[in-house]
Amino acid sequence: MALRPVQVNFKALDCEAVGHFWADALGWGVSSEGPGVINVEPGGDFVWPDPAALCVDVVAVPEAKTATKNRVHLDLATTSAAHQAELVARLKALGATPADVGQGDDVPWTVLADPEGNEFCVLEPRETYRDTGPIAAVVVDCVDPRAMARFWGEATDWDVREVADDHTVLRSARGVGPYVEFLRKPEPKTVPDRVHLDLMPYPGDDKTAEVARLRGLGATDLDLGQGDVPWTCLADPEGHEFCVLGRSS
């Protein structure tokens, strides 16, 4: 048994505004499964869930962002220096603003924030990300990348591609779509994540058994006031929230 990452969940005061920003940023479409939720995913023949793309769900919440810097963010891929410059200009026109997360002046990527202050990076062209689609990676700050490799490598069916003291890299075993990267940061997590991953069992797998397996790996139950919902909220060994969705496909 193993779970598959299927989407990135953003909390937002204005889910419509944030959802449409990310749809325009990624060149994807929008839909809604219900009030207070905006679904952002590729068009064409794409059928969710598929590791070729981690879709974006934007969910309305009453609380504004409080963290100085989110511990989970997206890196966007580009194909050339001209593409990077064009994308940065287009994102600013959509409402993105420059963000300072201590990156300095000499890095080749550009740090921006979406209309509600969620930081993200527009990367310079990198061969590693040439086939990921618009999202190069979901990046998670953590204290111990090796511990994250152990937990997330067993929690999901994604391959652990790299493990080092300062970073861990996972990607779908099919070799498609974005990466999930855990980067070492000395500061521990202190506030709930504004952005998190959602996982899903495969058809025929038992969600209850999967959740129990995650607890055995070190996940803990999380009460966010969610009440009686078809998904289960958990936290990994460093406290990063994630959800195991109840629906299957």
Short mmCIF file of C-alpha atoms in Angstrom, two decimals:
data_model
loop_
_atom_site.label_atom_id
_atom_site.label_comp_id
_atom_site.label_asym_id
_atom_site.label_seq_id
_atom_site.Cartn_x
_atom_site.Cartn_y
_atom_site.Cartn_z
CA MET A 1 0.00 0.00 0.00
CA ALA A 2 1.06 3.58 -0.64
CA LEU A 3 -0.55 6.95 -1.19
CA ARG A 4 -0.17 9.27 -4.16
CA PRO A 5 0.26 13.05 -3.89
CA VAL A 6 -2.56 14.57 -5.93
CA GLN A 7 -2.75 18.30 -5.24
CA VAL A 8 -1.39 21.34 -3.43
CA ASN A 9 -3.86 23.00 -1.08
CA PHE A 10 -3.76 26.77 -0.49
CA LYS A 11 -5.74 28.51 2.25
CA ALA A 12 -7.04 31.94 1.25
CA LEU A 13 -9.24 34.74 2.49
CA ASP A 14 -10.45 35.23 -1.10
CA CYS A 15 -10.31 31.85 -2.80
CA GLU A 16 -11.70 33.28 -6.05
CA ALA A 17 -8.93 35.86 -6.38
CA VAL A 18 -6.13 33.50 -5.36
CA GLY A 19 -7.52 30.63 -7.44
CA HIS A 20 -7.78 32.74 -10.58
CA PHE A 21 -4.30 34.15 -10.00
CA TRP A 22 -2.81 30.65 -9.95
CA ALA A 23 -4.88 29.54 -12.93
CA ASP A 24 -3.56 32.47 -14.96
CA ALA A 25 -0.04 31.97 -13.62
CA LEU A 26 0.05 28.30 -14.61
CA GLY A 27 -2.04 28.56 -17.76
CA TRP A 28 -4.62 26.16 -16.32
CA GLY A 29 -8.40 26.20 -15.98
CA VAL A 30 -10.65 26.67 -12.96
CA SER A 31 -13.68 24.86 -11.63
CA SER A 32 -15.34 24.51 -8.24
CA GLU A 33 -16.46 21.44 -6.33
CA GLY A 34 -18.49 23.60 -3.94
CA PRO A 35 -18.72 26.96 -2.17
CA GLY A 36 -15.40 28.23 -0.88
CA VAL A 37 -13.25 25.97 -3.07
CA ILE A 38 -11.55 26.77 -6.36
CA ASN A 39 -9.95 23.89 -8.28
CA VAL A 40 -7.07 24.75 -10.62
CA GLU A 41 -5.91 22.08 -13.07
CA PRO A 42 -4.63 21.59 -16.61
CA GLY A 43 -7.07 21.50 -19.48
CA GLY A 44 -7.10 19.26 -22.49
CA ASP A 45 -6.98 15.52 -21.91
CA PHE A 46 -5.79 15.74 -18.31
CA VAL A 47 -7.86 13.60 -15.92
CA TRP A 48 -7.28 14.14 -12.20
CA PRO A 49 -5.53 12.56 -10.37
CA ASP A 50 -2.42 12.09 -12.49
CA PRO A 51 1.19 12.61 -11.35
CA ALA A 52 1.84 14.52 -14.57
CA ALA A 53 0.50 17.52 -12.63
CA LEU A 54 -0.10 18.34 -8.99
CA CYS A 55 -3.27 20.40 -9.20
CA VAL A 56 -4.01 23.38 -6.95
CA ASP A 57 -7.00 23.60 -4.62
CA VAL A 58 -7.67 27.00 -3.05
CA VAL A 59 -9.90 26.82 0.02
CA ALA A 60 -11.50 29.81 1.74
CA VAL A 61 -10.60 30.36 5.41
CA PRO A 62 -11.32 33.30 7.74
CA GLU A 63 -7.73 33.76 8.90
CA ALA A 64 -5.14 35.79 7.00
CA LYS A 65 -1.53 34.64 6.51
CA THR A 66 0.49 35.30 9.68
CA ALA A 67 3.84 33.63 9.02
CA THR A 68 6.68 35.85 7.87
CA LYS A 69 7.47 33.15 5.31
CA ASN A 70 5.49 30.06 4.39
CA ARG A 71 7.32 26.78 4.99
CA VAL A 72 5.80 25.32 1.81
CA HIS A 73 5.99 27.07 -1.56
CA LEU A 74 5.95 26.43 -5.29
CA ASP A 75 8.88 26.77 -7.69
CA LEU A 76 7.86 27.58 -11.26
CA ALA A 77 9.83 26.29 -14.23
CA THR A 78 11.06 28.29 -17.22
CA THR A 79 12.68 27.24 -20.47
CA SER A 80 14.95 30.22 -21.22
CA ALA A 81 16.12 33.52 -19.79
CA ALA A 82 13.60 35.28 -22.00
CA HIS A 83 10.82 33.03 -20.75
CA GLN A 84 11.81 33.72 -17.14
CA ALA A 85 11.74 37.48 -17.69
CA GLU A 86 8.42 37.30 -19.54
CA LEU A 87 6.86 35.13 -16.85
CA VAL A 88 7.99 37.43 -14.03
CA ALA A 89 6.56 40.44 -15.86
CA ARG A 90 3.28 38.65 -16.55
CA LEU A 91 2.94 37.49 -12.95
CA LYS A 92 3.48 41.03 -11.67
CA ALA A 93 0.77 42.23 -14.03
CA LEU A 94 -1.52 39.58 -12.52
CA GLY A 95 -0.92 40.93 -9.01
CA ALA A 96 2.27 39.24 -7.81
CA THR A 97 4.70 41.36 -5.80
CA PRO A 98 8.45 41.03 -5.13
CA ALA A 99 9.21 39.14 -1.92
CA ASP A 100 12.33 39.18 0.25
CA VAL A 101 12.95 35.89 2.04
CA GLY A 102 16.62 36.56 2.59
CA GLN A 103 17.68 35.36 -0.85
CA GLY A 104 20.07 38.25 -1.48
CA ASP A 105 20.78 39.96 -4.79
CA ASP A 106 22.91 37.32 -6.49
CA VAL A 107 20.51 34.40 -6.94
CA PRO A 108 19.37 33.54 -10.48
CA TRP A 109 15.75 32.97 -9.50
CA THR A 110 13.09 35.57 -8.71
CA VAL A 111 11.05 35.46 -5.51
CA LEU A 112 7.48 36.74 -5.71
CA ALA A 113 4.32 36.54 -3.62
CA ASP A 114 0.77 35.91 -4.79
CA PRO A 115 -2.04 38.39 -3.96
CA GLU A 116 -2.31 37.07 -0.38
CA GLY A 117 1.43 36.98 0.29
CA ASN A 118 2.19 33.33 -0.44
CA GLU A 119 5.80 33.24 -1.62
CA PHE A 120 6.91 31.38 -4.73
CA CYS A 121 9.98 31.31 -6.97
CA VAL A 122 10.32 31.72 -10.72
CA LEU A 123 13.41 29.65 -11.48
CA GLU A 124 16.03 30.25 -14.10
CA PRO A 125 16.09 27.50 -16.77
CA ARG A 126 17.29 24.20 -15.28
CA GLU A 127 17.66 20.94 -17.15
CA THR A 128 16.22 19.04 -14.16
CA TYR A 129 12.86 20.74 -14.61
CA ARG A 130 12.59 20.72 -18.40
CA ASP A 131 9.70 18.22 -18.40
CA THR A 132 7.83 19.02 -15.19
CA GLY A 133 5.17 21.33 -16.58
CA PRO A 134 4.71 24.83 -15.13
CA ILE A 135 5.29 23.71 -11.53
CA ALA A 136 8.89 22.59 -11.15
CA ALA A 137 8.66 21.61 -7.50
CA VAL A 138 6.73 21.84 -4.26
CA VAL A 139 9.37 22.95 -1.76
CA VAL A 140 9.07 22.27 1.98
CA ASP A 141 11.32 23.80 4.63
CA CYS A 142 12.36 21.24 7.24
CA VAL A 143 14.88 20.68 10.01
CA ASP A 144 15.92 17.14 9.00
CA PRO A 145 15.71 16.27 5.28
CA ARG A 146 16.88 12.70 5.92
CA ALA A 147 14.01 12.10 8.33
CA MET A 148 11.60 13.57 5.77
CA ALA A 149 12.98 11.18 3.15
CA ARG A 150 12.24 8.23 5.42
CA PHE A 151 8.71 9.34 6.22
CA TRP A 152 7.55 10.61 2.83
CA GLY A 153 9.38 7.88 0.93
CA GLU A 154 7.35 5.27 2.83
CA ALA A 155 4.15 7.31 3.01
CA THR A 156 3.89 7.71 -0.77
CA ASP A 157 4.68 5.67 -3.85
CA TRP A 158 7.03 8.36 -5.15
CA ASP A 159 10.71 7.61 -5.62
CA VAL A 160 13.28 9.21 -3.34
CA ARG A 161 15.68 10.63 -5.94
CA GLU A 162 18.21 12.36 -3.69
CA VAL A 163 18.99 12.31 0.02
CA ALA A 164 21.55 14.61 1.64
CA ASP A 165 21.97 16.52 4.87
CA ASP A 166 20.62 19.70 3.29
CA HIS A 167 17.92 18.39 0.96
CA THR A 168 15.74 15.48 -0.11
CA VAL A 169 14.06 15.10 -3.51
CA LEU A 170 11.07 12.92 -4.45
CA ARG A 171 9.30 12.44 -7.77
CA SER A 172 6.63 10.17 -9.18
CA ALA A 173 7.94 6.70 -10.07
CA ARG A 174 6.62 7.38 -13.58
CA GLY A 175 9.19 10.15 -13.98
CA VAL A 176 6.58 12.79 -14.81
CA GLY A 177 5.32 15.99 -13.23
CA PRO A 178 6.85 18.15 -10.52
CA TYR A 179 9.23 17.20 -7.74
CA VAL A 180 8.65 17.45 -4.00
CA GLU A 181 11.75 18.81 -2.30
CA PHE A 182 12.56 19.12 1.40
CA LEU A 183 15.18 21.79 2.10
CA ARG A 184 17.02 22.09 5.39
CA LYS A 185 16.18 25.25 7.35
CA PRO A 186 17.30 25.65 10.96
CA GLU A 187 14.13 27.38 12.12
CA PRO A 188 11.46 24.96 13.41
CA LYS A 189 7.84 25.21 12.36
CA THR A 190 5.81 27.50 14.64
CA VAL A 191 2.49 28.22 12.90
CA PRO A 192 0.09 26.15 10.75
CA ASP A 193 1.11 25.78 7.11
CA ARG A 194 -0.74 28.03 4.67
CA VAL A 195 0.06 25.55 1.88
CA HIS A 196 0.06 21.76 2.17
CA LEU A 197 -0.06 18.54 0.17
CA ASP A 198 -3.13 16.35 -0.25
CA LEU A 199 -2.68 12.59 -0.70
CA MET A 200 -5.09 9.94 -1.96
CA PRO A 201 -5.28 6.13 -1.86
CA TYR A 202 -5.35 4.16 -5.07
CA PRO A 203 -8.65 2.59 -6.17
CA GLY A 204 -9.27 -0.51 -4.10
CA ASP A 205 -6.96 0.54 -1.25
CA ASP A 206 -8.51 1.15 2.13
CA LYS A 207 -8.20 4.74 3.38
CA THR A 208 -8.59 3.75 7.04
CA ALA A 209 -5.76 1.23 6.71
CA GLU A 210 -3.59 3.79 4.94
CA VAL A 211 -4.14 6.35 7.69
CA ALA A 212 -3.25 3.74 10.31
CA ARG A 213 -0.07 2.94 8.36
CA LEU A 214 0.88 6.62 8.32
CA ARG A 215 0.43 6.82 12.08
CA GLY A 216 2.79 3.87 12.38
CA LEU A 217 5.36 5.82 10.34
CA GLY A 218 5.15 8.77 12.72
CA ALA A 219 2.21 10.85 11.50
CA THR A 220 -0.04 12.39 14.14
CA ASP A 221 -3.72 13.31 14.09
CA LEU A 222 -4.56 16.94 13.53
CA ASP A 223 -7.69 18.77 14.65
CA LEU A 224 -8.22 21.92 12.61
CA GLY A 225 -11.89 22.13 13.46
CA GLN A 226 -12.68 20.21 10.29
CA GLY A 227 -15.53 18.24 11.88
CA ASP A 228 -17.07 15.28 10.07
CA VAL A 229 -15.41 15.35 6.66
CA PRO A 230 -14.41 12.60 4.21
CA TRP A 231 -10.72 13.44 4.48
CA THR A 232 -8.31 12.90 7.37
CA CYS A 233 -5.99 15.65 8.59
CA LEU A 234 -2.55 14.54 9.78
CA ALA A 235 0.89 16.01 10.42
CA ASP A 236 4.24 14.53 9.46
CA PRO A 237 7.00 14.04 12.08
CA GLU A 238 8.00 17.73 11.82
CA GLY A 239 4.42 18.95 12.06
CA HIS A 240 3.73 19.73 8.39
CA GLU A 241 0.00 19.32 7.86
CA PHE A 242 -1.35 17.15 5.07
CA CYS A 243 -4.68 15.52 4.23
CA VAL A 244 -5.60 12.05 3.06
CA LEU A 245 -8.57 12.47 0.79
CA GLY A 246 -11.55 10.17 1.03
CA ARG A 247 -12.61 10.08 -2.58
CA SER A 248 -10.83 7.83 -5.04
CA SER A 249 -10.43 7.63 -8.77
#
